[in-house]
PDB file of C-alpha atoms and ligand atoms in Angstrom:
ATOM      1  CA  MET B  23    -131.056-255.529 -23.761  1.00 40.00           C
ATOM      2  CA  SER B  24    -128.016-257.569 -22.778  1.00 43.00           C
ATOM      3  CA  ASP B  25    -128.176-259.256 -19.406  1.00 45.00           C
ATOM      4  CA  SER B  26    -124.607-258.237 -18.667  1.00 45.00           C
ATOM      5  CA  GLU B  27    -123.699-256.184 -15.601  1.00 51.00           C
ATOM      6  CA  PRO B  28    -121.543-253.126 -16.233  1.00 53.00           C
ATOM      7  CA  GLY B  29    -117.917-254.187 -16.203  1.00 68.00           C
ATOM      8  CA  THR B  30    -118.741-257.880 -16.425  1.00 84.00           C
ATOM      9  CA  ALA B  31    -118.327-259.429 -19.826  1.00 88.00           C
ATOM     10  CA  PRO B  32    -120.862-262.154 -20.562  1.00 91.00           C
ATOM     11  CA  THR B  33    -119.354-265.385 -21.780  1.00 92.00           C
ATOM     12  CA  ILE B  34    -120.459-267.671 -24.572  1.00 96.00           C
ATOM     13  CA  ASP B  35    -118.894-270.789 -25.997  1.00 97.00           C
ATOM     14  CA  LEU B  36    -116.401-269.658 -28.630  1.00 97.00           C
ATOM     15  CA  ARG B  37    -117.490-272.115 -31.303  1.00 98.00           C
ATOM     16  CA  GLU B  38    -121.125-271.285 -30.660  1.00 97.00           C
ATOM     17  CA  ALA B  39    -120.340-267.571 -31.062  1.00 97.00           C
ATOM     18  CA  MET B  40    -118.562-268.189 -34.366  1.00 98.00           C
ATOM     19  CA  ARG B  41    -121.356-270.444 -35.596  1.00 98.00           C
ATOM     20  CA  THR B  42    -124.150-268.013 -34.789  1.00 98.00           C
ATOM     21  CA  ALA B  43    -122.658-264.558 -35.389  1.00 97.00           C
ATOM     22  CA  ARG B  44    -124.621-263.975 -38.549  1.00 97.00           C
ATOM     23  CA  SER B  45    -125.098-260.406 -39.763  1.00 98.00           C
ATOM     24  CA  LEU B  46    -128.053-258.585 -38.250  1.00 98.00           C
ATOM     25  CA  ARG B  47    -129.296-255.379 -39.861  1.00 97.00           C
ATOM     26  CA  ARG B  48    -132.384-254.492 -37.798  1.00 98.00           C
ATOM     27  CA  PHE B  49    -131.718-252.792 -34.482  1.00 98.00           C
ATOM     28  CA  ARG B  50    -133.825-251.602 -31.604  1.00 97.00           C
ATOM     29  CA  PRO B  51    -133.386-247.910 -30.787  1.00 95.00           C
ATOM     30  CA  ASP B  52    -131.955-248.580 -27.293  1.00 97.00           C
ATOM     31  CA  PRO B  53    -128.473-247.087 -26.981  1.00 96.00           C
ATOM     32  CA  VAL B  54    -125.438-249.330 -26.622  1.00 98.00           C
ATOM     33  CA  PRO B  55    -123.814-248.465 -23.276  1.00 97.00           C
ATOM     34  CA  ASP B  56    -120.217-247.301 -23.483  1.00 97.00           C
ATOM     35  CA  GLU B  57    -119.029-250.080 -21.155  1.00 97.00           C
ATOM     36  CA  VAL B  58    -120.482-252.751 -23.464  1.00 98.00           C
ATOM     37  CA  LEU B  59    -118.855-251.141 -26.476  1.00 98.00           C
ATOM     38  CA  ALA B  60    -115.595-250.771 -24.544  1.00 98.00           C
ATOM     39  CA  ARG B  61    -115.532-254.514 -23.816  1.00 98.00           C
ATOM     40  CA  CYS B  62    -115.990-255.313 -27.506  1.00 98.00           C
ATOM     41  CA  LEU B  63    -113.270-252.832 -28.423  1.00 98.00           C
ATOM     42  CA  GLU B  64    -110.963-254.313 -25.803  1.00 98.00           C
ATOM     43  CA  ALA B  65    -111.478-257.707 -27.456  1.00 98.00           C
ATOM     44  CA  ALA B  66    -110.578-256.036 -30.766  1.00 98.00           C
ATOM     45  CA  THR B  67    -107.256-254.936 -29.262  1.00 98.00           C
ATOM     46  CA  TRP B  68    -106.456-258.581 -28.382  1.00 98.00           C
ATOM     47  CA  ALA B  69    -106.171-259.412 -32.096  1.00 98.00           C
ATOM     48  CA  PRO B  70    -102.814-260.204 -33.660  1.00 97.00           C
ATOM     49  CA  SER B  71    -101.133-257.726 -35.993  1.00 95.00           C
ATOM     50  CA  GLY B  72     -97.915-257.816 -38.023  1.00 93.00           C
ATOM     51  CA  SER B  73     -94.918-257.267 -35.686  1.00 92.00           C
ATOM     52  CA  ASN B  74     -97.518-256.540 -33.007  1.00 95.00           C
ATOM     53  CA  ALA B  75     -97.546-253.024 -34.454  1.00 94.00           C
ATOM     54  CA  GLN B  76    -101.200-252.503 -33.435  1.00 96.00           C
ATOM     55  CA  ALA B  77    -101.339-249.696 -35.971  1.00 96.00           C
ATOM     56  CA  TRP B  78    -105.078-249.477 -35.612  1.00 97.00           C
ATOM     57  CA  ARG B  79    -107.602-246.936 -34.493  1.00 98.00           C
ATOM     58  CA  PHE B  80    -111.224-247.667 -33.801  1.00 98.00           C
ATOM     59  CA  VAL B  81    -113.510-244.687 -34.278  1.00 98.00           C
ATOM     60  CA  VAL B  82    -116.895-244.858 -32.572  1.00 98.00           C
ATOM     61  CA  LEU B  83    -119.350-242.857 -34.658  1.00 97.00           C
ATOM     62  CA  ARG B  84    -122.467-241.387 -33.131  1.00 95.00           C
ATOM     63  CA  SER B  85    -122.339-237.793 -34.376  1.00 95.00           C
ATOM     64  CA  PRO B  86    -125.013-236.288 -36.642  1.00 95.00           C
ATOM     65  CA  GLU B  87    -122.189-235.112 -38.937  1.00 96.00           C
ATOM     66  CA  ALA B  88    -120.995-238.690 -39.517  1.00 96.00           C
ATOM     67  CA  ARG B  89    -124.564-239.940 -39.985  1.00 94.00           C
ATOM     68  CA  ALA B  90    -125.172-237.188 -42.532  1.00 95.00           C
ATOM     69  CA  VAL B  91    -122.356-238.667 -44.614  1.00 96.00           C
ATOM     70  CA  LEU B  92    -123.305-242.306 -44.066  1.00 95.00           C
ATOM     71  CA  GLY B  93    -126.946-241.938 -45.178  1.00 93.00           C
ATOM     72  CA  PRO B  94    -126.274-241.000 -48.810  1.00 94.00           C
ATOM     73  CA  ALA B  95    -123.250-243.351 -48.860  1.00 96.00           C
ATOM     74  CA  PHE B  96    -125.404-246.301 -47.770  1.00 94.00           C
ATOM     75  CA  ARG B  97    -128.036-245.481 -50.377  1.00 94.00           C
ATOM     76  CA  GLU B  98    -125.390-245.311 -53.104  1.00 95.00           C
ATOM     77  CA  GLY B  99    -123.788-248.516 -51.832  1.00 94.00           C
ATOM     78  CA  TRP B 100    -127.120-250.264 -51.928  1.00 93.00           C
ATOM     79  CA  ASP B 101    -127.744-249.102 -55.507  1.00 93.00           C
ATOM     80  CA  TRP B 102    -124.337-250.462 -56.442  1.00 92.00           C
ATOM     81  CA  VAL B 103    -124.977-253.867 -54.812  1.00 88.00           C
ATOM     82  CA  ARG B 104    -128.441-254.007 -56.349  1.00 87.00           C
ATOM     83  CA  THR B 105    -127.061-253.364 -59.834  1.00 90.00           C
ATOM     84  CA  ILE B 106    -124.351-255.996 -59.403  1.00 88.00           C
ATOM     85  CA  TYR B 107    -126.929-258.604 -58.424  1.00 83.00           C
ATOM     86  CA  GLY B 108    -129.339-257.459 -61.127  1.00 83.00           C
ATOM     87  CA  GLN B 109    -132.066-256.605 -58.640  1.00 80.00           C
ATOM     88  CA  SER B 110    -134.916-254.236 -59.310  1.00 80.00           C
ATOM     89  CA  ALA B 111    -135.112-250.904 -57.476  1.00 80.00           C
ATOM     90  CA  GLU B 112    -138.476-252.027 -56.096  1.00 85.00           C
ATOM     91  CA  PRO B 113    -138.576-253.905 -52.780  1.00 88.00           C
ATOM     92  CA  PRO B 114    -139.427-257.628 -53.065  1.00 90.00           C
ATOM     93  CA  ALA B 115    -143.124-258.530 -53.137  1.00 91.00           C
ATOM     94  CA  PRO B 116    -144.475-258.944 -49.571  1.00 90.00           C
ATOM     95  CA  ASP B 117    -145.311-262.616 -50.192  1.00 93.00           C
ATOM     96  CA  ASP B 118    -141.825-263.405 -51.542  1.00 92.00           C
ATOM     97  CA  MET B 119    -140.194-265.311 -48.682  1.00 92.00           C
ATOM     98  CA  SER B 120    -137.181-266.551 -50.668  1.00 91.00           C
ATOM     99  CA  ARG B 121    -133.780-266.220 -49.009  1.00 89.00           C
ATOM    100  CA  GLN B 122    -132.774-263.539 -51.520  1.00 88.00           C
ATOM    101  CA  ALA B 123    -135.947-261.538 -50.852  1.00 91.00           C
ATOM    102  CA  ARG B 124    -135.387-261.721 -47.096  1.00 91.00           C
ATOM    103  CA  LEU B 125    -131.762-260.603 -47.496  1.00 90.00           C
ATOM    104  CA  THR B 126    -132.844-257.760 -49.769  1.00 90.00           C
ATOM    105  CA  ARG B 127    -135.478-256.623 -47.251  1.00 93.00           C
ATOM    106  CA  THR B 128    -133.018-256.610 -44.377  1.00 93.00           C
ATOM    107  CA  MET B 129    -130.407-254.703 -46.430  1.00 92.00           C
ATOM    108  CA  LEU B 130    -133.059-252.184 -47.458  1.00 93.00           C
ATOM    109  CA  HIS B 131    -134.103-251.826 -43.834  1.00 94.00           C
ATOM    110  CA  LEU B 132    -130.523-250.954 -42.900  1.00 95.00           C
ATOM    111  CA  VAL B 133    -130.303-248.397 -45.706  1.00 94.00           C
ATOM    112  CA  ASP B 134    -133.664-246.827 -44.823  1.00 94.00           C
ATOM    113  CA  ASN B 135    -132.890-246.732 -41.105  1.00 95.00           C
ATOM    114  CA  PHE B 136    -129.208-245.862 -41.147  1.00 92.00           C
ATOM    115  CA  GLU B 137    -129.788-242.856 -38.864  1.00 89.00           C
ATOM    116  CA  LYS B 138    -131.406-245.061 -36.219  1.00 91.00           C
ATOM    117  CA  VAL B 139    -128.477-247.470 -35.979  1.00 96.00           C
ATOM    118  CA  PRO B 140    -127.314-246.949 -32.383  1.00 97.00           C
ATOM    119  CA  VAL B 141    -123.620-246.911 -33.172  1.00 98.00           C
ATOM    120  CA  TYR B 142    -121.098-247.380 -35.938  1.00 98.00           C
ATOM    121  CA  VAL B 143    -117.468-248.323 -35.439  1.00 98.00           C
ATOM    122  CA  LEU B 144    -114.811-247.640 -38.037  1.00 98.00           C
ATOM    123  CA  PHE B 145    -111.834-249.992 -38.179  1.00 98.00           C
ATOM    124  CA  CYS B 146    -108.835-248.011 -39.413  1.00 98.00           C
ATOM    125  CA  TYR B 147    -105.172-248.872 -39.934  1.00 96.00           C
ATOM    126  CA  ARG B 148    -102.037-246.856 -40.566  1.00 96.00           C
ATOM    127  CA  LEU B 149     -99.976-247.449 -43.670  1.00 93.00           C
ATOM    128  CA  SER B 150     -96.377-248.328 -42.871  1.00 86.00           C
ATOM    129  CA  GLY B 151     -95.263-248.360 -46.494  1.00 86.00           C
ATOM    130  CA  PHE B 152     -93.212-251.546 -45.898  1.00 85.00           C
ATOM    131  CA  VAL B 153     -95.678-253.986 -47.410  1.00 86.00           C
ATOM    132  CA  SER B 154     -98.650-253.780 -49.753  1.00 88.00           C
ATOM    133  CA  GLU B 155    -101.863-252.192 -48.523  1.00 85.00           C
ATOM    134  CA  PHE B 156    -103.456-255.602 -48.947  1.00 86.00           C
ATOM    135  CA  ILE B 157    -101.022-257.186 -46.487  1.00 87.00           C
ATOM    136  CA  GLU B 158    -101.334-254.235 -44.096  1.00 88.00           C
ATOM    137  CA  ALA B 159    -105.099-254.607 -44.085  1.00 88.00           C
ATOM    138  CA  GLY B 160    -104.529-258.164 -42.851  1.00 93.00           C
ATOM    139  CA  SER B 161    -103.588-256.605 -39.527  1.00 95.00           C
ATOM    140  CA  ILE B 162    -106.973-254.965 -39.006  1.00 97.00           C
ATOM    141  CA  PHE B 163    -109.570-257.550 -40.005  1.00 97.00           C
ATOM    142  CA  PRO B 164    -108.665-259.937 -37.136  1.00 98.00           C
ATOM    143  CA  ALA B 165    -109.477-257.026 -34.798  1.00 98.00           C
ATOM    144  CA  MET B 166    -112.818-256.529 -36.516  1.00 98.00           C
ATOM    145  CA  GLN B 167    -113.611-260.229 -36.172  1.00 98.00           C
ATOM    146  CA  ASN B 168    -112.729-260.172 -32.451  1.00 98.00           C
ATOM    147  CA  PHE B 169    -115.108-257.219 -32.125  1.00 98.00           C
ATOM    148  CA  LEU B 170    -117.885-259.104 -33.941  1.00 98.00           C
ATOM    149  CA  LEU B 171    -117.478-262.162 -31.709  1.00 98.00           C
ATOM    150  CA  ALA B 172    -117.313-260.120 -28.496  1.00 98.00           C
ATOM    151  CA  ALA B 173    -120.443-258.271 -29.654  1.00 98.00           C
ATOM    152  CA  ARG B 174    -122.116-261.626 -30.266  1.00 98.00           C
ATOM    153  CA  ALA B 175    -121.272-262.654 -26.698  1.00 98.00           C
ATOM    154  CA  GLU B 176    -122.821-259.403 -25.418  1.00 98.00           C
ATOM    155  CA  GLY B 177    -126.008-260.097 -27.387  1.00 98.00           C
ATOM    156  CA  LEU B 178    -125.358-257.204 -29.779  1.00 98.00           C
ATOM    157  CA  GLY B 179    -126.209-257.476 -33.459  1.00 98.00           C
ATOM    158  CA  THR B 180    -123.628-256.336 -35.974  1.00 98.00           C
ATOM    159  CA  VAL B 181    -123.037-256.056 -39.678  1.00 98.00           C
ATOM    160  CA  PRO B 182    -119.818-254.981 -41.394  1.00 98.00           C
ATOM    161  CA  SER B 183    -120.222-252.718 -44.390  1.00 96.00           C
ATOM    162  CA  THR B 184    -118.135-251.403 -47.237  1.00 95.00           C
ATOM    163  CA  TRP B 185    -120.763-248.827 -48.184  1.00 94.00           C
ATOM    164  CA  PHE B 186    -118.839-246.116 -46.302  1.00 95.00           C
ATOM    165  CA  THR B 187    -116.542-246.052 -49.352  1.00 96.00           C
ATOM    166  CA  PHE B 188    -119.197-244.073 -51.221  1.00 96.00           C
ATOM    167  CA  GLY B 189    -118.725-241.195 -48.780  1.00 96.00           C
ATOM    168  CA  GLU B 190    -115.165-241.907 -47.731  1.00 97.00           C
ATOM    169  CA  ASP B 191    -113.614-238.523 -48.500  1.00 97.00           C
ATOM    170  CA  LYS B 192    -116.324-236.675 -46.593  1.00 97.00           C
ATOM    171  CA  LEU B 193    -116.136-239.159 -43.720  1.00 97.00           C
ATOM    172  CA  ARG B 194    -112.366-238.738 -43.471  1.00 98.00           C
ATOM    173  CA  SER B 195    -112.830-235.007 -43.313  1.00 98.00           C
ATOM    174  CA  VAL B 196    -115.616-235.195 -40.678  1.00 97.00           C
ATOM    175  CA  ILE B 197    -113.445-237.295 -38.369  1.00 97.00           C
ATOM    176  CA  GLY B 198    -110.160-235.561 -39.194  1.00 98.00           C
ATOM    177  CA  MET B 199    -108.379-238.705 -40.321  1.00 98.00           C
ATOM    178  CA  PRO B 200    -104.675-238.237 -41.131  1.00 98.00           C
ATOM    179  CA  ASP B 201    -103.620-238.981 -44.733  1.00 96.00           C
ATOM    180  CA  ASP B 202    -101.553-242.064 -43.879  1.00 95.00           C
ATOM    181  CA  TRP B 203    -104.546-243.887 -42.373  1.00 96.00           C
ATOM    182  CA  ARG B 204    -107.045-246.069 -44.201  1.00 96.00           C
ATOM    183  CA  ILE B 205    -110.540-247.239 -43.331  1.00 97.00           C
ATOM    184  CA  ALA B 206    -110.784-251.022 -43.569  1.00 96.00           C
ATOM    185  CA  SER B 207    -114.384-251.428 -42.556  1.00 97.00           C
ATOM    186  CA  LEU B 208    -117.372-249.952 -40.835  1.00 98.00           C
ATOM    187  CA  VAL B 209    -119.463-252.021 -38.438  1.00 98.00           C
ATOM    188  CA  ALA B 210    -123.032-251.095 -37.547  1.00 98.00           C
ATOM    189  CA  ALA B 211    -124.037-252.341 -34.087  1.00 98.00           C
ATOM    190  CA  GLY B 212    -127.046-252.344 -31.829  1.00 98.00           C
ATOM    191  CA  TRP B 213    -129.430-254.521 -29.829  1.00 98.00           C
ATOM    192  CA  PRO B 214    -131.047-256.692 -32.483  1.00 98.00           C
ATOM    193  CA  GLU B 215    -134.712-256.820 -33.375  1.00 96.00           C
ATOM    194  CA  GLY B 216    -134.206-260.341 -34.671  1.00 91.00           C
ATOM    195  CA  ARG B 217    -132.233-263.202 -33.229  1.00 95.00           C
ATOM    196  CA  HIS B 218    -128.742-264.466 -33.751  1.00 97.00           C
ATOM    197  CA  GLY B 219    -128.696-267.643 -35.735  1.00 95.00           C
ATOM    198  CA  PRO B 220    -126.494-270.120 -37.541  1.00 97.00           C
ATOM    199  CA  VAL B 221    -124.436-268.871 -40.445  1.00 97.00           C
ATOM    200  CA  ARG B 222    -124.726-270.626 -43.803  1.00 97.00           C
ATOM    201  CA  ARG B 223    -121.391-271.622 -45.319  1.00 97.00           C
ATOM    202  CA  ARG B 224    -120.001-274.080 -47.825  1.00 96.00           C
ATOM    203  CA  PRO B 225    -118.835-277.333 -46.204  1.00 95.00           C
ATOM    204  CA  VAL B 226    -115.192-277.272 -45.197  1.00 95.00           C
ATOM    205  CA  GLY B 227    -114.442-280.254 -47.468  1.00 94.00           C
ATOM    206  CA  THR B 228    -115.361-278.207 -50.539  1.00 95.00           C
ATOM    207  CA  VAL B 229    -113.012-275.343 -49.716  1.00 96.00           C
ATOM    208  CA  THR B 230    -109.940-277.147 -48.344  1.00 96.00           C
ATOM    209  CA  ALA B 231    -107.124-278.907 -50.202  1.00 97.00           C
ATOM    210  CA  LEU B 232    -104.256-281.109 -49.068  1.00 97.00           C
ATOM    211  CA  ASP B 233    -100.834-280.288 -50.575  1.00 97.00           C
ATOM    212  CA  THR B 234    -102.101-279.705 -54.095  1.00 97.00           C
ATOM    213  CA  TRP B 235    -104.938-277.449 -55.232  1.00 97.00           C
ATOM    214  CA  ASP B 236    -107.425-280.096 -56.311  1.00 95.00           C
ATOM    215  CA  ASN B 237    -106.586-282.773 -53.730  1.00 96.00           C
ATOM    216  CA  PRO B 238    -109.379-282.827 -51.109  1.00 94.00           C
ATOM    217  CA  PHE B 239    -108.300-282.633 -47.492  1.00 95.00           C
ATOM    218  CA  LEU B 240    -111.677-283.949 -46.353  1.00 92.00           C
ATOM    219  CA  PRO B 241    -114.505-285.716 -48.167  1.00 80.00           C
ATOM    220  CA  SER B 242    -116.954-283.111 -49.491  1.00 70.00           C
TER     221      SER B 242
HETATM  222  C1  FMN H 302    -115.822-256.988 -45.418  1.00 73.39           C
HETATM  223  C2  FMN H 302    -117.334-257.149 -45.392  1.00 73.39           C
HETATM  224  C3  FMN H 302    -118.135-256.206 -45.981  1.00 73.39           C
HETATM  225  C4  FMN H 302    -119.532-256.314 -45.943  1.00 73.39           C
HETATM  226  N1  FMN H 302    -120.301-255.310 -46.481  1.00 73.39           N
HETATM  227  C5  FMN H 302    -121.640-255.351 -46.325  1.00 73.39           C
HETATM  228  C6  FMN H 302    -122.451-254.256 -46.754  1.00 73.39           C
HETATM  229  O1  FMN H 302    -121.943-253.260 -47.268  1.00 73.39           O
HETATM  230  N2  FMN H 302    -123.792-254.339 -46.578  1.00 73.39           N
HETATM  231  C7  FMN H 302    -124.377-255.414 -45.979  1.00 73.39           C
HETATM  232  O2  FMN H 302    -125.614-255.409 -45.828  1.00 73.39           O
HETATM  233  N3  FMN H 302    -123.635-256.485 -45.560  1.00 73.39           N
HETATM  234  C8  FMN H 302    -122.288-256.456 -45.708  1.00 73.39           C
HETATM  235  N4  FMN H 302    -121.517-257.500 -45.240  1.00 73.39           N
HETATM  236  C9  FMN H 302    -122.163-258.669 -44.610  1.00 73.39           C
HETATM  237  C10 FMN H 302    -122.178-259.844 -45.576  1.00 73.39           C
HETATM  238  O3  FMN H 302    -123.144-259.617 -46.579  1.00 73.39           O
HETATM  239  C11 FMN H 302    -122.489-261.116 -44.779  1.00 73.39           C
HETATM  240  O4  FMN H 302    -121.473-261.352 -43.847  1.00 73.39           O
HETATM  241  C12 FMN H 302    -122.595-262.329 -45.692  1.00 73.39           C
HETATM  242  O5  FMN H 302    -123.686-262.191 -46.579  1.00 73.39           O
HETATM  243  C13 FMN H 302    -122.804-263.629 -44.902  1.00 73.39           C
HETATM  244  O6  FMN H 302    -123.982-263.508 -44.134  1.00 73.39           O
HETATM  245  P1  FMN H 302    -123.959-263.689 -42.557  1.00 73.39           P
HETATM  246  O7  FMN H 302    -122.946-262.732 -41.993  1.00 73.39           O
HETATM  247  O8  FMN H 302    -125.365-263.337 -42.145  1.00 73.39           O
HETATM  248  O9  FMN H 302    -123.618-265.106 -42.273  1.00 73.39           O
HETATM  249  C14 FMN H 302    -120.128-257.425 -45.302  1.00 73.39           C
HETATM  250  C15 FMN H 302    -119.300-258.414 -44.726  1.00 73.39           C
HETATM  251  C16 FMN H 302    -117.927-258.272 -44.761  1.00 73.39           C
HETATM  252  C17 FMN H 302    -117.047-259.326 -44.098  1.00 73.39           C
END
């Protein structure tokens, strides 16, 4: 459980939070108190958005009706990911400790235990019709990232997921979402079974250019 007092947000060095907010998919059953979730959601509202429109809505999902939609959606999403990566339907062999096998196991755990995830949060945005949906979505993902970092500071584990798309129509109906709103992402959150740890990313020199596409900004 987090060591935070109700109403008091724990602090963590910002760079350390960014460096260690890797996705966690195994959660303990302990509930996430509303005040902890509220602090993370407040951090989400501090994100920038085009024209400061803040055309977002965060939907906290705990209902059995929403979980009934998410279960089959997660299973279908997993099948889709598995097919894309050419993985077998069987779980990895117990002695396979490769990175891929560990990732597969943790994804499978999330799929098999979707109903035990303490809470899900949907990140939704309203279409203005002035710019492309792609650009409009740019005004919701900063809010999701603020949420992920605030959750990291609280000691919560999180993982974003696109698997809700496999049950999106039903989910929209369960929550009564108006037609001009879109779901950008779903985040599963809870007190982690495992530990936060460093993310693995390509070095900045390999993904950054100076002035022209192939001119390195930094040595790689
Ligand atoms: C928009 C988005 C969608 C994602 N969808 C899923 C998902 O459906 N299932 C899942 O297990 N992880 C999902 N992830 C987590 C990524 O797999 C993860 O961030 C990536 O592999 C890097 O690992 P790390 O977060 O542990 O550093 C998603 C991440 C993002 C940003």
